[in-house]
């Protein structure tokens, strides 16, 4: 049985005071939830305080990126051991915005995901096709490419810690959710790719999140699909009431 996981990707939003306010409200509302894993991923500058604030509740904290070297002259970067040292538990890697705006490729996503594991953390590896790829019938090819490229060299043991987020790029921040059936179709395909790369036990055990305009109104139908184990939520994770409602509705 795969435990559901709902993660909030705050992207580049929230000042320190706003971040503290959001976490305080979430803590009050869903800080005792253990039936699903709940993760918030604030910008780097708020990670330490988010970890401190959520210490006495069930909400875990994730980062939105990582650099693959552990230390060195890499101005502006943040490493795995640094994240581990402050109590972060998850790291998003390969988000489509990083692929689109910051030159991320399957190869660099792979390096980052390995760095996450090396630091003892759990990677949330994002994959997903853009609209033109979907419209030209290349969705499955792109997804196969993203999954095999991002997880190249991973062992079955590594996979115990990996979460894959399927995020069709055309559904991110657009209000256009993939239908539950469209999402399920790709999630099922990801399990087939994992089966070929690893084995059935690994394919069955890996948690797969859907991301792209997830809201309190559509989460229940999404997680009711046999291969969808939760969500990576952007916009709707920026308000306590909508994120808490998504968490609650994912359990019903
Ligand atoms: P969205 O973003 O929920 O605002 O569509 C999802 C994501 O980018 O992770």
PDB file of C-alpha atoms in Angstrom, residues 11-250:
ATOM      1  CA  UNK A  11       7.991  28.523  -5.971  1.00  0.00           C
ATOM      2  CA  UNK A  12       9.328  32.096  -5.588  1.00  0.00           C
ATOM      3  CA  UNK A  13       6.557  33.381  -3.341  1.00  0.00           C
ATOM      4  CA  UNK A  14       6.309  34.585   0.281  1.00  0.00           C
ATOM      5  CA  UNK A  15       8.357  36.946   2.406  1.00  0.00           C
ATOM      6  CA  UNK A  16       9.618  35.672   5.772  1.00  0.00           C
ATOM      7  CA  UNK A  17       6.570  36.986   7.634  1.00  0.00           C
ATOM      8  CA  UNK A  18       4.162  35.539   5.064  1.00  0.00           C
ATOM      9  CA  UNK A  19       5.916  32.179   5.155  1.00  0.00           C
ATOM     10  CA  UNK A  20       5.696  32.029   8.946  1.00  0.00           C
ATOM     11  CA  UNK A  21       2.029  32.946   8.826  1.00  0.00           C
ATOM     12  CA  UNK A  22       1.243  30.248   6.260  1.00  0.00           C
ATOM     13  CA  UNK A  23       3.061  27.538   8.191  1.00  0.00           C
ATOM     14  CA  UNK A  24       1.404  28.572  11.446  1.00  0.00           C
ATOM     15  CA  UNK A  25      -2.023  28.295   9.824  1.00  0.00           C
ATOM     16  CA  UNK A  26      -1.223  24.912   8.248  1.00  0.00           C
ATOM     17  CA  UNK A  27       0.128  23.628  11.526  1.00  0.00           C
ATOM     18  CA  UNK A  28      -3.090  24.552  13.265  1.00  0.00           C
ATOM     19  CA  UNK A  29      -5.294  23.036  10.597  1.00  0.00           C
ATOM     20  CA  UNK A  30      -3.474  19.924   9.350  1.00  0.00           C
ATOM     21  CA  UNK A  31      -0.438  19.677  11.643  1.00  0.00           C
ATOM     22  CA  UNK A  32      -1.750  16.440  13.112  1.00  0.00           C
ATOM     23  CA  UNK A  33      -2.387  14.621   9.827  1.00  0.00           C
ATOM     24  CA  UNK A  34      -0.504  11.342   9.565  1.00  0.00           C
ATOM     25  CA  UNK A  35      -2.705   9.404   7.121  1.00  0.00           C
ATOM     26  CA  UNK A  36      -0.936  11.153   4.240  1.00  0.00           C
ATOM     27  CA  UNK A  37       2.545  12.644   4.107  1.00  0.00           C
ATOM     28  CA  UNK A  38       2.356  16.437   3.979  1.00  0.00           C
ATOM     29  CA  UNK A  39       5.325  18.453   2.708  1.00  0.00           C
ATOM     30  CA  UNK A  40       5.852  22.174   2.163  1.00  0.00           C
ATOM     31  CA  UNK A  41       8.627  23.446  -0.103  1.00  0.00           C
ATOM     32  CA  UNK A  42       9.366  27.131   0.592  1.00  0.00           C
ATOM     33  CA  UNK A  43      12.212  29.084  -1.056  1.00  0.00           C
ATOM     34  CA  UNK A  44      15.710  28.369   0.359  1.00  0.00           C
ATOM     35  CA  UNK A  45      15.801  31.432   2.607  1.00  0.00           C
ATOM     36  CA  UNK A  46      12.789  30.247   4.611  1.00  0.00           C
ATOM     37  CA  UNK A  47      13.765  26.593   4.990  1.00  0.00           C
ATOM     38  CA  UNK A  48      15.446  26.854   8.384  1.00  0.00           C
ATOM     39  CA  UNK A  49      12.602  28.712  10.006  1.00  0.00           C
ATOM     40  CA  UNK A  50      10.035  26.438   8.334  1.00  0.00           C
ATOM     41  CA  UNK A  51      11.786  23.404   9.810  1.00  0.00           C
ATOM     42  CA  UNK A  52      11.890  25.010  13.264  1.00  0.00           C
ATOM     43  CA  UNK A  53       8.241  26.005  13.079  1.00  0.00           C
ATOM     44  CA  UNK A  54       7.024  22.590  11.991  1.00  0.00           C
ATOM     45  CA  UNK A  55       9.111  20.577  14.449  1.00  0.00           C
ATOM     46  CA  UNK A  56       6.228  19.626  16.713  1.00  0.00           C
ATOM     47  CA  UNK A  57       3.832  18.626  13.926  1.00  0.00           C
ATOM     48  CA  UNK A  58       3.625  16.136  11.092  1.00  0.00           C
ATOM     49  CA  UNK A  59       4.416  18.601   8.272  1.00  0.00           C
ATOM     50  CA  UNK A  60       7.794  17.963   6.618  1.00  0.00           C
ATOM     51  CA  UNK A  61       9.863  20.544   4.776  1.00  0.00           C
ATOM     52  CA  UNK A  62      11.364  20.231   1.296  1.00  0.00           C
ATOM     53  CA  UNK A  63      13.655  22.370  -0.849  1.00  0.00           C
ATOM     54  CA  UNK A  64      12.974  23.316  -4.470  1.00  0.00           C
ATOM     55  CA  UNK A  65      16.435  22.617  -5.813  1.00  0.00           C
ATOM     56  CA  UNK A  66      19.926  21.376  -4.896  1.00  0.00           C
ATOM     57  CA  UNK A  67      23.422  21.519  -6.375  1.00  0.00           C
ATOM     58  CA  UNK A  68      25.214  18.227  -6.992  1.00  0.00           C
ATOM     59  CA  UNK A  69      28.577  19.105  -5.448  1.00  0.00           C
ATOM     60  CA  UNK A  70      28.775  18.916  -1.658  1.00  0.00           C
ATOM     61  CA  UNK A  71      30.801  22.095  -1.159  1.00  0.00           C
ATOM     62  CA  UNK A  72      33.155  24.345  -3.093  1.00  0.00           C
ATOM     63  CA  UNK A  73      33.431  27.529  -5.101  1.00  0.00           C
ATOM     64  CA  UNK A  74      29.940  27.455  -6.601  1.00  0.00           C
ATOM     65  CA  UNK A  75      28.581  30.903  -5.851  1.00  0.00           C
ATOM     66  CA  UNK A  76      24.872  31.006  -5.246  1.00  0.00           C
ATOM     67  CA  UNK A  77      24.354  27.249  -4.933  1.00  0.00           C
ATOM     68  CA  UNK A  78      23.091  25.131  -2.016  1.00  0.00           C
ATOM     69  CA  UNK A  79      24.228  21.549  -1.362  1.00  0.00           C
ATOM     70  CA  UNK A  80      22.716  18.371   0.032  1.00  0.00           C
ATOM     71  CA  UNK A  81      24.706  18.332   3.301  1.00  0.00           C
ATOM     72  CA  UNK A  82      23.579  21.927   3.927  1.00  0.00           C
ATOM     73  CA  UNK A  83      19.930  20.940   3.514  1.00  0.00           C
ATOM     74  CA  UNK A  84      20.357  17.863   5.684  1.00  0.00           C
ATOM     75  CA  UNK A  85      22.028  19.921   8.392  1.00  0.00           C
ATOM     76  CA  UNK A  86      18.944  22.092   8.866  1.00  0.00           C
ATOM     77  CA  UNK A  87      16.401  19.268   8.880  1.00  0.00           C
ATOM     78  CA  UNK A  88      15.007  19.367   5.348  1.00  0.00           C
ATOM     79  CA  UNK A  89      13.614  15.968   4.260  1.00  0.00           C
ATOM     80  CA  UNK A  90      12.671  16.289   0.573  1.00  0.00           C
ATOM     81  CA  UNK A  91      14.014  18.085  -2.495  1.00  0.00           C
ATOM     82  CA  UNK A  92      12.129  18.837  -5.716  1.00  0.00           C
ATOM     83  CA  UNK A  93      14.350  18.267  -8.742  1.00  0.00           C
ATOM     84  CA  UNK A  94      13.769  18.890 -12.430  1.00  0.00           C
ATOM     85  CA  UNK A  95      10.682  21.039 -12.109  1.00  0.00           C
ATOM     86  CA  UNK A  96       9.564  22.168 -15.575  1.00  0.00           C
ATOM     87  CA  UNK A  97      10.276  25.793 -14.664  1.00  0.00           C
ATOM     88  CA  UNK A  98      13.876  24.833 -13.999  1.00  0.00           C
ATOM     89  CA  UNK A  99      13.995  22.889 -17.259  1.00  0.00           C
ATOM     90  CA  UNK A 100      12.469  25.856 -19.103  1.00  0.00           C
ATOM     91  CA  UNK A 101      14.189  28.874 -17.498  1.00  0.00           C
ATOM     92  CA  UNK A 102      17.415  27.502 -15.995  1.00  0.00           C
ATOM     93  CA  UNK A 103      18.690  25.051 -18.577  1.00  0.00           C
ATOM     94  CA  UNK A 104      17.925  21.905 -16.602  1.00  0.00           C
ATOM     95  CA  UNK A 105      18.315  18.696 -18.611  1.00  0.00           C
ATOM     96  CA  UNK A 106      17.717  15.031 -17.786  1.00  0.00           C
ATOM     97  CA  UNK A 107      21.446  14.782 -17.136  1.00  0.00           C
ATOM     98  CA  UNK A 108      21.537  17.604 -14.583  1.00  0.00           C
ATOM     99  CA  UNK A 109      18.285  16.386 -13.029  1.00  0.00           C
ATOM    100  CA  UNK A 110      19.973  12.999 -12.615  1.00  0.00           C
ATOM    101  CA  UNK A 111      23.013  14.577 -10.934  1.00  0.00           C
ATOM    102  CA  UNK A 112      20.803  16.542  -8.572  1.00  0.00           C
ATOM    103  CA  UNK A 113      18.607  13.551  -7.726  1.00  0.00           C
ATOM    104  CA  UNK A 114      21.735  11.527  -6.889  1.00  0.00           C
ATOM    105  CA  UNK A 115      22.942  14.370  -4.663  1.00  0.00           C
ATOM    106  CA  UNK A 116      19.599  14.307  -2.853  1.00  0.00           C
ATOM    107  CA  UNK A 117      19.964  10.585  -2.139  1.00  0.00           C
ATOM    108  CA  UNK A 118      23.595  10.949  -1.120  1.00  0.00           C
ATOM    109  CA  UNK A 119      22.519  13.518   1.449  1.00  0.00           C
ATOM    110  CA  UNK A 120      19.976  11.050   2.870  1.00  0.00           C
ATOM    111  CA  UNK A 121      16.993  13.013   1.549  1.00  0.00           C
ATOM    112  CA  UNK A 122      14.084  12.115  -0.701  1.00  0.00           C
ATOM    113  CA  UNK A 123      13.921  13.496  -4.244  1.00  0.00           C
ATOM    114  CA  UNK A 124      10.643  14.513  -5.860  1.00  0.00           C
ATOM    115  CA  UNK A 125      11.625  14.088  -9.501  1.00  0.00           C
ATOM    116  CA  UNK A 126       9.437  16.042 -11.918  1.00  0.00           C
ATOM    117  CA  UNK A 127       8.636  14.850 -15.427  1.00  0.00           C
ATOM    118  CA  UNK A 128       6.143  16.125 -17.965  1.00  0.00           C
ATOM    119  CA  UNK A 129       5.444  17.028 -21.570  1.00  0.00           C
ATOM    120  CA  UNK A 130       4.808  20.491 -23.017  1.00  0.00           C
ATOM    121  CA  UNK A 131       1.677  21.198 -25.045  1.00  0.00           C
ATOM    122  CA  UNK A 132       3.329  20.819 -28.462  1.00  0.00           C
ATOM    123  CA  UNK A 133       4.674  17.405 -27.438  1.00  0.00           C
ATOM    124  CA  UNK A 134       1.219  16.264 -26.299  1.00  0.00           C
ATOM    125  CA  UNK A 135      -0.425  17.577 -29.443  1.00  0.00           C
ATOM    126  CA  UNK A 136       2.052  15.832 -31.695  1.00  0.00           C
ATOM    127  CA  UNK A 137       1.481  12.521 -29.911  1.00  0.00           C
ATOM    128  CA  UNK A 138       4.889  12.420 -28.240  1.00  0.00           C
ATOM    129  CA  UNK A 139       3.777  12.416 -24.590  1.00  0.00           C
ATOM    130  CA  UNK A 140       4.873   8.853 -23.829  1.00  0.00           C
ATOM    131  CA  UNK A 141       8.250   9.293 -25.565  1.00  0.00           C
ATOM    132  CA  UNK A 142       8.969  12.433 -23.546  1.00  0.00           C
ATOM    133  CA  UNK A 143       7.904  10.810 -20.293  1.00  0.00           C
ATOM    134  CA  UNK A 144      10.017   7.714 -20.991  1.00  0.00           C
ATOM    135  CA  UNK A 145      12.954   9.979 -21.721  1.00  0.00           C
ATOM    136  CA  UNK A 146      12.497  12.048 -18.562  1.00  0.00           C
ATOM    137  CA  UNK A 147      12.046   9.008 -16.312  1.00  0.00           C
ATOM    138  CA  UNK A 148      14.913   6.920 -17.697  1.00  0.00           C
ATOM    139  CA  UNK A 149      17.241   9.938 -17.995  1.00  0.00           C
ATOM    140  CA  UNK A 150      16.499  11.383 -14.575  1.00  0.00           C
ATOM    141  CA  UNK A 151      16.812   8.017 -12.828  1.00  0.00           C
ATOM    142  CA  UNK A 152      19.761   6.650 -14.807  1.00  0.00           C
ATOM    143  CA  UNK A 153      22.033   4.526 -12.632  1.00  0.00           C
ATOM    144  CA  UNK A 154      19.590   4.328  -9.742  1.00  0.00           C
ATOM    145  CA  UNK A 155      19.298   1.051  -7.837  1.00  0.00           C
ATOM    146  CA  UNK A 156      16.138  -0.577  -6.492  1.00  0.00           C
ATOM    147  CA  UNK A 157      17.238   0.528  -3.017  1.00  0.00           C
ATOM    148  CA  UNK A 158      17.569   4.123  -4.218  1.00  0.00           C
ATOM    149  CA  UNK A 159      14.041   3.934  -5.597  1.00  0.00           C
ATOM    150  CA  UNK A 160      12.598   3.331  -2.130  1.00  0.00           C
ATOM    151  CA  UNK A 161      13.197   7.032  -1.485  1.00  0.00           C
ATOM    152  CA  UNK A 162      12.190   8.439  -4.855  1.00  0.00           C
ATOM    153  CA  UNK A 163       8.907  10.158  -5.596  1.00  0.00           C
ATOM    154  CA  UNK A 164       8.042  10.983  -9.199  1.00  0.00           C
ATOM    155  CA  UNK A 165       5.776  13.928  -9.977  1.00  0.00           C
ATOM    156  CA  UNK A 166       4.038  13.858 -13.337  1.00  0.00           C
ATOM    157  CA  UNK A 167       3.352  17.465 -14.271  1.00  0.00           C
ATOM    158  CA  UNK A 168       2.035  18.120 -17.773  1.00  0.00           C
ATOM    159  CA  UNK A 169       3.574  21.526 -18.431  1.00  0.00           C
ATOM    160  CA  UNK A 170       0.413  22.777 -20.163  1.00  0.00           C
ATOM    161  CA  UNK A 171      -1.503  22.242 -16.916  1.00  0.00           C
ATOM    162  CA  UNK A 172       0.891  24.140 -14.619  1.00  0.00           C
ATOM    163  CA  UNK A 173      -0.477  27.435 -13.386  1.00  0.00           C
ATOM    164  CA  UNK A 174      -2.942  27.553 -16.270  1.00  0.00           C
ATOM    165  CA  UNK A 175      -6.074  26.371 -14.498  1.00  0.00           C
ATOM    166  CA  UNK A 176      -6.186  23.541 -17.076  1.00  0.00           C
ATOM    167  CA  UNK A 177      -5.969  20.312 -15.128  1.00  0.00           C
ATOM    168  CA  UNK A 178      -5.301  17.136 -17.006  1.00  0.00           C
ATOM    169  CA  UNK A 179      -8.419  15.037 -16.641  1.00  0.00           C
ATOM    170  CA  UNK A 180      -8.105  12.298 -14.061  1.00  0.00           C
ATOM    171  CA  UNK A 181      -8.111   9.820 -16.971  1.00  0.00           C
ATOM    172  CA  UNK A 182      -5.332  11.654 -18.837  1.00  0.00           C
ATOM    173  CA  UNK A 183      -3.252  11.754 -15.668  1.00  0.00           C
ATOM    174  CA  UNK A 184      -3.929   8.101 -14.849  1.00  0.00           C
ATOM    175  CA  UNK A 185      -2.899   7.036 -18.360  1.00  0.00           C
ATOM    176  CA  UNK A 186       0.528   8.637 -17.945  1.00  0.00           C
ATOM    177  CA  UNK A 187       0.969   7.411 -14.367  1.00  0.00           C
ATOM    178  CA  UNK A 188       0.257   3.866 -15.531  1.00  0.00           C
ATOM    179  CA  UNK A 189       2.810   4.348 -18.296  1.00  0.00           C
ATOM    180  CA  UNK A 190       5.417   5.569 -15.756  1.00  0.00           C
ATOM    181  CA  UNK A 191       4.919   2.330 -13.804  1.00  0.00           C
ATOM    182  CA  UNK A 192       5.532   0.366 -17.012  1.00  0.00           C
ATOM    183  CA  UNK A 193       8.772   2.284 -17.546  1.00  0.00           C
ATOM    184  CA  UNK A 194       9.805   1.572 -13.931  1.00  0.00           C
ATOM    185  CA  UNK A 195       8.975  -2.101 -14.433  1.00  0.00           C
ATOM    186  CA  UNK A 196      11.379  -2.236 -17.397  1.00  0.00           C
ATOM    187  CA  UNK A 197      14.089  -0.288 -15.569  1.00  0.00           C
ATOM    188  CA  UNK A 198      13.807  -2.114 -12.244  1.00  0.00           C
ATOM    189  CA  UNK A 199      11.226  -4.771 -11.345  1.00  0.00           C
ATOM    190  CA  UNK A 200       7.558  -5.164 -10.495  1.00  0.00           C
ATOM    191  CA  UNK A 201       8.030  -4.618  -6.770  1.00  0.00           C
ATOM    192  CA  UNK A 202       9.768  -1.285  -7.450  1.00  0.00           C
ATOM    193  CA  UNK A 203       7.204  -0.208 -10.053  1.00  0.00           C
ATOM    194  CA  UNK A 204       4.386  -1.020  -7.617  1.00  0.00           C
ATOM    195  CA  UNK A 205       6.009   0.649  -4.607  1.00  0.00           C
ATOM    196  CA  UNK A 206       7.107   3.975  -6.141  1.00  0.00           C
ATOM    197  CA  UNK A 207       4.897   6.905  -5.252  1.00  0.00           C
ATOM    198  CA  UNK A 208       3.695   8.958  -8.205  1.00  0.00           C
ATOM    199  CA  UNK A 209       2.272  12.433  -7.706  1.00  0.00           C
ATOM    200  CA  UNK A 210       0.227  14.409 -10.181  1.00  0.00           C
ATOM    201  CA  UNK A 211       0.868  18.149 -10.521  1.00  0.00           C
ATOM    202  CA  UNK A 212      -0.778  20.893 -12.547  1.00  0.00           C
ATOM    203  CA  UNK A 213      -3.657  23.074 -11.326  1.00  0.00           C
ATOM    204  CA  UNK A 214      -4.542  20.766  -8.439  1.00  0.00           C
ATOM    205  CA  UNK A 215      -7.309  22.266  -6.309  1.00  0.00           C
ATOM    206  CA  UNK A 216      -9.529  21.188  -3.414  1.00  0.00           C
ATOM    207  CA  UNK A 217     -12.212  20.425  -6.021  1.00  0.00           C
ATOM    208  CA  UNK A 218     -10.235  17.995  -8.175  1.00  0.00           C
ATOM    209  CA  UNK A 219      -7.855  16.228  -5.785  1.00  0.00           C
ATOM    210  CA  UNK A 220     -10.302  13.495  -4.736  1.00  0.00           C
ATOM    211  CA  UNK A 221     -10.927  12.343  -8.302  1.00  0.00           C
ATOM    212  CA  UNK A 222      -7.215  12.400  -9.058  1.00  0.00           C
ATOM    213  CA  UNK A 223      -6.148  10.315  -6.070  1.00  0.00           C
ATOM    214  CA  UNK A 224      -9.018   7.905  -6.689  1.00  0.00           C
ATOM    215  CA  UNK A 225      -7.104   6.743  -9.797  1.00  0.00           C
ATOM    216  CA  UNK A 226      -5.220   3.498  -9.219  1.00  0.00           C
ATOM    217  CA  UNK A 227      -1.762   4.896 -10.033  1.00  0.00           C
ATOM    218  CA  UNK A 228      -1.978   8.417  -8.559  1.00  0.00           C
ATOM    219  CA  UNK A 229      -0.555   8.629  -5.046  1.00  0.00           C
ATOM    220  CA  UNK A 230      -0.854  12.312  -4.280  1.00  0.00           C
ATOM    221  CA  UNK A 231      -0.089  15.714  -5.701  1.00  0.00           C
ATOM    222  CA  UNK A 232       2.532  18.378  -6.134  1.00  0.00           C
ATOM    223  CA  UNK A 233       0.588  21.584  -5.681  1.00  0.00           C
ATOM    224  CA  UNK A 234       1.712  25.036  -6.812  1.00  0.00           C
ATOM    225  CA  UNK A 235      -0.728  27.941  -6.676  1.00  0.00           C
ATOM    226  CA  UNK A 236      -3.195  26.301  -4.320  1.00  0.00           C
ATOM    227  CA  UNK A 237      -0.429  25.624  -1.776  1.00  0.00           C
ATOM    228  CA  UNK A 238       0.071  29.347  -1.168  1.00  0.00           C
ATOM    229  CA  UNK A 239      -3.088  29.679   0.891  1.00  0.00           C
ATOM    230  CA  UNK A 240      -3.598  27.687   4.071  1.00  0.00           C
ATOM    231  CA  UNK A 241      -7.276  26.997   3.500  1.00  0.00           C
ATOM    232  CA  UNK A 242      -6.874  25.614  -0.026  1.00  0.00           C
ATOM    233  CA  UNK A 243      -3.788  23.520   0.783  1.00  0.00           C
ATOM    234  CA  UNK A 244      -5.404  22.147   3.931  1.00  0.00           C
ATOM    235  CA  UNK A 245      -8.557  21.317   1.956  1.00  0.00           C
ATOM    236  CA  UNK A 246      -6.456  19.468  -0.643  1.00  0.00           C
ATOM    237  CA  UNK A 247      -4.803  17.455   2.111  1.00  0.00           C
ATOM    238  CA  UNK A 248      -8.163  16.637   3.702  1.00  0.00           C
ATOM    239  CA  UNK A 249      -9.868  15.817   0.407  1.00  0.00           C
ATOM    240  CA  UNK A 250      -7.022  13.479  -0.544  1.00  0.00           C
TER     241      UNK A 250
END
